[in-house]
């Protein structure tokens, strides 16, 4: 086989956006890059672009796990085609910015690319089925689908049989900054801090805030965004685990901005009016 090299570039994502727990996500302007090489000499060698070892154990290689998963679903009678991979990782690991989702999207996309290039007699899955199985890797779609599609996405499973999703445009009169503390947290550990059940009052509170998100997308009024990012299902339980975050979130609101915990944290999305961007950035 003649050597073939492909770049798959995947944005980070911020899931939940306040009340949209496990259903809403936003792609951010920070990218992981994955350089796949297919040749007769490929042997699943994985490293960073500068030749250093990757900062995780082989058992935690989600690119490889997702790549294999694609083959098991869509090419069950074929052995996964070997590749060599170099990664340019710009998203923090365990930072709440979709580093895991970026690896899943890269692995699934590389497998589909291999399918298209090297297994032409086997039918490719249609886009909806591909996206459904992509979302199934993590069990929820709020990171993988915006990572794949870009933009602001709302996505959820219907009776676990198909995926429903749609993409919206974020108003341009809002600026967003990412605050990344120098700490890590596992999503699974963060989920264990959440209650096993919620009061009807708190669920209704979140439903109202998701509705307010769509009001904001229509009106573009920042006062609506301040209401829209409020949450009672996960943020209050997660944010208190990080000493600096409650103080920072309080400070952001005093400045006239607002925030949402990015995924399970510890990163925060900080929102302000575009017209106040410079002042806001300086104060923070």
Tab-separated table of C-alpha atoms in Angstrom:
chain	number	residue	atom	x	y	z
A	1	UNK	CA	0.000	0.000	0.000
A	2	UNK	CA	1.278	3.448	-0.895
A	3	UNK	CA	1.730	5.638	2.182
A	4	UNK	CA	-1.302	7.882	2.757
A	5	UNK	CA	-1.508	10.586	5.418
A	6	UNK	CA	-4.632	12.367	6.662
A	7	UNK	CA	-5.284	15.135	9.170
A	8	UNK	CA	-8.399	15.029	11.340
A	9	UNK	CA	-8.884	18.266	13.285
A	10	UNK	CA	-11.431	18.227	16.102
A	11	UNK	CA	-12.568	21.206	18.214
A	12	UNK	CA	-12.970	21.103	21.933
A	13	UNK	CA	-16.482	21.285	23.296
A	14	UNK	CA	-18.271	22.673	26.311
A	15	UNK	CA	-21.201	20.509	27.331
A	16	UNK	CA	-24.417	21.355	29.195
A	17	UNK	CA	-24.210	25.185	28.871
A	18	UNK	CA	-25.877	25.427	32.252
A	19	UNK	CA	-29.286	23.730	32.217
A	20	UNK	CA	-28.900	21.516	29.127
A	21	UNK	CA	-27.517	18.569	31.076
A	22	UNK	CA	-26.312	15.865	28.645
A	23	UNK	CA	-28.173	17.430	25.696
A	24	UNK	CA	-26.545	20.796	24.849
A	25	UNK	CA	-22.991	21.486	23.731
A	26	UNK	CA	-20.888	24.161	22.058
A	27	UNK	CA	-17.742	23.683	19.954
A	28	UNK	CA	-14.909	25.989	21.023
A	29	UNK	CA	-12.037	27.481	19.070
A	30	UNK	CA	-9.335	25.189	20.483
A	31	UNK	CA	-8.394	22.078	18.513
A	32	UNK	CA	-6.759	18.689	18.856
A	33	UNK	CA	-5.124	17.517	15.631
A	34	UNK	CA	-4.670	13.872	14.672
A	35	UNK	CA	-2.289	12.885	11.866
A	36	UNK	CA	-3.120	9.364	10.654
A	37	UNK	CA	-0.759	7.464	8.373
A	38	UNK	CA	-1.740	4.290	6.547
A	39	UNK	CA	0.962	2.170	4.897
A	40	UNK	CA	2.264	-1.391	4.713
A	41	UNK	CA	4.548	-0.543	7.635
A	42	UNK	CA	1.859	0.930	9.902
A	43	UNK	CA	1.814	-0.785	13.289
A	44	UNK	CA	-0.454	1.273	15.573
A	45	UNK	CA	2.396	3.487	16.718
A	46	UNK	CA	0.931	6.462	18.599
A	47	UNK	CA	2.922	9.481	19.754
A	48	UNK	CA	2.812	13.256	20.037
A	49	UNK	CA	3.809	15.302	16.986
A	50	UNK	CA	7.204	16.066	18.526
A	51	UNK	CA	7.907	12.365	19.029
A	52	UNK	CA	7.245	12.274	22.774
A	53	UNK	CA	5.016	9.564	24.282
A	54	UNK	CA	1.324	10.340	24.667
A	55	UNK	CA	0.276	11.470	28.192
A	56	UNK	CA	-2.013	8.513	28.881
A	57	UNK	CA	-1.867	4.741	29.215
A	58	UNK	CA	-2.513	2.491	26.170
A	59	UNK	CA	-5.657	1.235	27.909
A	60	UNK	CA	-6.990	4.823	27.860
A	61	UNK	CA	-6.418	5.325	24.115
A	62	UNK	CA	-9.910	6.394	23.043
A	63	UNK	CA	-8.814	6.958	19.447
A	64	UNK	CA	-7.927	3.289	19.098
A	65	UNK	CA	-10.977	2.086	21.039
A	66	UNK	CA	-13.315	4.180	18.861
A	67	UNK	CA	-11.531	3.096	15.683
A	68	UNK	CA	-12.011	-0.570	16.648
A	69	UNK	CA	-15.626	0.061	17.593
A	70	UNK	CA	-16.406	1.456	14.143
A	71	UNK	CA	-14.985	-1.691	12.524
A	72	UNK	CA	-16.931	-3.979	14.859
A	73	UNK	CA	-20.192	-2.198	13.964
A	74	UNK	CA	-19.827	-1.371	10.277
A	75	UNK	CA	-17.103	-3.765	9.068
A	76	UNK	CA	-17.570	-6.789	11.354
A	77	UNK	CA	-15.881	-9.181	8.928
A	78	UNK	CA	-12.776	-7.035	8.489
A	79	UNK	CA	-9.715	-6.619	10.662
A	80	UNK	CA	-9.082	-2.963	11.570
A	81	UNK	CA	-6.578	-1.462	9.154
A	82	UNK	CA	-3.325	-0.612	11.016
A	83	UNK	CA	-2.336	3.030	11.274
A	84	UNK	CA	0.379	5.182	12.816
A	85	UNK	CA	-0.770	8.301	14.612
A	86	UNK	CA	0.785	11.583	15.704
A	87	UNK	CA	-1.257	13.876	17.943
A	88	UNK	CA	-1.106	17.616	18.534
A	89	UNK	CA	-3.050	17.925	21.791
A	90	UNK	CA	-4.184	21.417	22.767
A	91	UNK	CA	-7.164	20.497	24.954
A	92	UNK	CA	-6.483	19.789	28.634
A	93	UNK	CA	-6.993	16.195	29.710
A	94	UNK	CA	-9.779	15.879	32.296
A	95	UNK	CA	-10.494	19.588	31.960
A	96	UNK	CA	-14.152	19.527	30.924
A	97	UNK	CA	-13.450	20.679	27.355
A	98	UNK	CA	-14.165	17.492	25.451
A	99	UNK	CA	-10.682	16.003	25.097
A	100	UNK	CA	-12.209	12.513	25.298
A	101	UNK	CA	-14.867	13.393	22.732
A	102	UNK	CA	-12.196	14.740	20.372
A	103	UNK	CA	-10.421	11.366	20.529
A	104	UNK	CA	-13.680	9.495	19.932
A	105	UNK	CA	-14.537	11.673	16.925
A	106	UNK	CA	-11.000	11.256	15.544
A	107	UNK	CA	-11.063	7.473	15.894
A	108	UNK	CA	-14.529	7.078	14.407
A	109	UNK	CA	-13.772	9.499	11.556
A	110	UNK	CA	-10.455	7.803	10.757
A	111	UNK	CA	-12.193	4.424	10.616
A	112	UNK	CA	-14.837	5.768	8.246
A	113	UNK	CA	-12.077	7.279	6.108
A	114	UNK	CA	-10.316	3.895	5.997
A	115	UNK	CA	-13.672	2.299	5.126
A	116	UNK	CA	-14.186	4.691	2.219
A	117	UNK	CA	-10.616	4.425	0.886
A	118	UNK	CA	-9.726	0.779	1.427
A	119	UNK	CA	-12.974	-1.195	1.756
A	120	UNK	CA	-14.908	0.124	-1.211
A	121	UNK	CA	-16.967	-3.032	-1.671
A	122	UNK	CA	-18.489	-2.595	1.805
A	123	UNK	CA	-21.321	-0.074	2.039
A	124	UNK	CA	-20.657	3.046	4.086
A	125	UNK	CA	-23.146	3.881	6.862
A	126	UNK	CA	-25.400	6.855	6.209
A	127	UNK	CA	-24.707	10.026	8.182
A	128	UNK	CA	-27.545	9.565	10.690
A	129	UNK	CA	-26.452	6.049	11.604
A	130	UNK	CA	-22.820	7.167	11.823
A	131	UNK	CA	-23.751	10.004	14.206
A	132	UNK	CA	-25.975	7.739	16.298
A	133	UNK	CA	-23.160	5.251	16.847
A	134	UNK	CA	-20.686	8.082	17.426
A	135	UNK	CA	-22.880	9.463	20.221
A	136	UNK	CA	-23.362	5.978	21.677
A	137	UNK	CA	-19.630	5.717	22.406
A	138	UNK	CA	-19.967	8.148	25.336
A	139	UNK	CA	-23.632	7.380	25.978
A	140	UNK	CA	-24.730	10.997	25.516
A	141	UNK	CA	-24.365	13.374	22.593
A	142	UNK	CA	-23.544	16.751	24.134
A	143	UNK	CA	-19.803	16.520	23.369
A	144	UNK	CA	-19.353	14.205	20.391
A	145	UNK	CA	-21.978	15.755	18.104
A	146	UNK	CA	-20.867	19.417	18.470
A	147	UNK	CA	-17.250	18.190	18.190
A	148	UNK	CA	-18.156	16.574	14.876
A	149	UNK	CA	-20.514	19.257	13.536
A	150	UNK	CA	-19.171	22.440	15.138
A	151	UNK	CA	-21.328	25.235	16.532
A	152	UNK	CA	-24.069	25.086	19.156
A	153	UNK	CA	-25.908	21.763	19.099
A	154	UNK	CA	-28.803	20.222	20.976
A	155	UNK	CA	-28.824	16.430	20.654
A	156	UNK	CA	-30.520	13.525	22.384
A	157	UNK	CA	-31.555	9.908	21.842
A	158	UNK	CA	-35.157	8.976	21.073
A	159	UNK	CA	-36.014	5.741	22.901
A	160	UNK	CA	-32.342	4.785	22.420
A	161	UNK	CA	-33.165	3.875	18.814
A	162	UNK	CA	-32.155	7.007	16.964
A	163	UNK	CA	-30.491	10.350	17.523
A	164	UNK	CA	-32.256	13.678	17.175
A	165	UNK	CA	-30.140	16.807	16.875
A	166	UNK	CA	-30.181	20.328	15.518
A	167	UNK	CA	-27.663	23.116	15.243
A	168	UNK	CA	-28.164	26.780	16.149
A	169	UNK	CA	-26.074	29.882	15.582
A	170	UNK	CA	-24.707	31.699	18.615
A	171	UNK	CA	-25.377	35.475	18.499
A	172	UNK	CA	-22.298	37.503	17.571
A	173	UNK	CA	-22.922	40.176	20.220
A	174	UNK	CA	-21.630	37.811	22.923
A	175	UNK	CA	-17.983	37.037	23.702
A	176	UNK	CA	-16.950	33.828	25.431
A	177	UNK	CA	-13.750	33.164	27.354
A	178	UNK	CA	-12.581	29.832	28.727
A	179	UNK	CA	-11.173	29.677	32.243
A	180	UNK	CA	-9.059	26.532	32.721
A	181	UNK	CA	-7.882	25.855	36.300
A	182	UNK	CA	-4.683	23.872	36.716
A	183	UNK	CA	-6.514	20.857	38.137
A	184	UNK	CA	-8.037	17.712	36.663
A	185	UNK	CA	-11.235	15.797	37.299
A	186	UNK	CA	-12.578	12.558	35.865
A	187	UNK	CA	-16.081	12.841	34.405
A	188	UNK	CA	-17.034	9.552	36.074
A	189	UNK	CA	-15.894	10.851	39.474
A	190	UNK	CA	-17.778	14.104	38.939
A	191	UNK	CA	-20.983	12.239	38.072
A	192	UNK	CA	-20.794	10.386	41.365
A	193	UNK	CA	-21.275	13.690	43.197
A	194	UNK	CA	-24.732	14.125	41.634
A	195	UNK	CA	-27.982	13.132	43.382
A	196	UNK	CA	-29.754	9.945	42.328
A	197	UNK	CA	-33.045	11.875	42.115
A	198	UNK	CA	-34.213	15.486	41.833
A	199	UNK	CA	-37.208	17.440	43.045
A	200	UNK	CA	-39.904	18.340	40.541
A	201	UNK	CA	-39.217	21.984	41.381
A	202	UNK	CA	-35.559	21.737	40.293
A	203	UNK	CA	-36.426	19.878	37.090
A	204	UNK	CA	-38.994	22.542	36.169
A	205	UNK	CA	-36.393	25.225	36.952
A	206	UNK	CA	-34.006	23.674	34.420
A	207	UNK	CA	-36.704	23.164	31.793
A	208	UNK	CA	-37.502	26.868	32.022
A	209	UNK	CA	-33.819	27.796	31.592
A	210	UNK	CA	-33.425	25.590	28.505
A	211	UNK	CA	-36.447	27.403	27.062
A	212	UNK	CA	-34.770	30.706	27.944
A	213	UNK	CA	-31.692	29.627	25.937
A	214	UNK	CA	-33.871	29.566	22.839
A	215	UNK	CA	-35.396	32.899	23.786
A	216	UNK	CA	-31.862	34.327	23.966
A	217	UNK	CA	-30.936	32.843	20.573
A	218	UNK	CA	-33.921	34.687	19.126
A	219	UNK	CA	-33.731	38.020	20.955
A	220	UNK	CA	-29.903	38.189	21.360
A	221	UNK	CA	-30.493	40.018	24.655
A	222	UNK	CA	-27.720	39.405	27.172
A	223	UNK	CA	-30.175	39.633	30.065
A	224	UNK	CA	-31.836	36.505	28.656
A	225	UNK	CA	-28.490	34.685	28.513
A	226	UNK	CA	-27.875	35.497	32.188
A	227	UNK	CA	-31.096	33.665	32.994
A	228	UNK	CA	-30.506	30.880	30.475
A	229	UNK	CA	-27.231	29.557	31.929
A	230	UNK	CA	-28.673	28.993	35.417
A	231	UNK	CA	-28.814	25.366	36.524
A	232	UNK	CA	-29.859	23.261	39.517
A	233	UNK	CA	-29.169	19.715	38.293
A	234	UNK	CA	-25.381	19.496	38.200
A	235	UNK	CA	-23.547	22.832	38.618
A	236	UNK	CA	-24.268	23.361	42.354
A	237	UNK	CA	-22.908	19.887	43.166
A	238	UNK	CA	-19.831	20.049	40.955
A	239	UNK	CA	-18.651	23.630	41.299
A	240	UNK	CA	-18.199	23.426	45.064
A	241	UNK	CA	-15.586	20.684	44.585
A	242	UNK	CA	-13.130	23.273	43.244
A	243	UNK	CA	-12.229	25.980	45.830
A	244	UNK	CA	-11.594	28.787	43.339
A	245	UNK	CA	-14.677	28.310	41.152
A	246	UNK	CA	-17.439	29.582	43.489
A	247	UNK	CA	-15.450	32.770	44.140
A	248	UNK	CA	-14.716	33.280	40.444
A	249	UNK	CA	-18.330	32.682	39.411
A	250	UNK	CA	-19.499	35.228	41.985
A	251	UNK	CA	-16.942	37.745	40.678
A	252	UNK	CA	-18.052	37.173	37.053
A	253	UNK	CA	-21.660	37.957	37.919
A	254	UNK	CA	-20.617	41.149	39.757
A	255	UNK	CA	-18.843	42.234	36.555
A	256	UNK	CA	-22.137	41.873	34.678
A	257	UNK	CA	-21.178	38.646	32.944
A	258	UNK	CA	-22.337	35.083	33.461
A	259	UNK	CA	-20.840	31.610	33.332
A	260	UNK	CA	-21.501	27.922	32.835
A	261	UNK	CA	-19.490	24.993	34.122
A	262	UNK	CA	-17.911	23.296	31.106
A	263	UNK	CA	-19.049	19.695	31.149
A	264	UNK	CA	-18.144	18.191	34.501
A	265	UNK	CA	-15.549	20.915	35.080
A	266	UNK	CA	-13.253	22.260	36.235
A	267	UNK	CA	-13.182	24.648	33.233
A	268	UNK	CA	-15.721	27.471	33.027
A	269	UNK	CA	-17.197	29.298	30.062
A	270	UNK	CA	-17.339	33.017	30.844
A	271	UNK	CA	-19.828	35.123	28.859
A	272	UNK	CA	-19.880	38.890	28.415
A	273	UNK	CA	-21.278	41.458	26.015
A	274	UNK	CA	-19.105	41.878	22.927
A	275	UNK	CA	-19.035	45.626	23.533
A	276	UNK	CA	-17.498	45.026	26.984
A	277	UNK	CA	-15.048	42.306	25.946
A	278	UNK	CA	-11.802	44.214	26.529
A	279	UNK	CA	-12.826	45.540	29.941
A	280	UNK	CA	-14.197	42.151	31.011
A	281	UNK	CA	-11.038	40.324	29.942
A	282	UNK	CA	-8.828	42.807	31.784
A	283	UNK	CA	-10.844	42.540	35.005
A	284	UNK	CA	-10.871	38.749	34.962
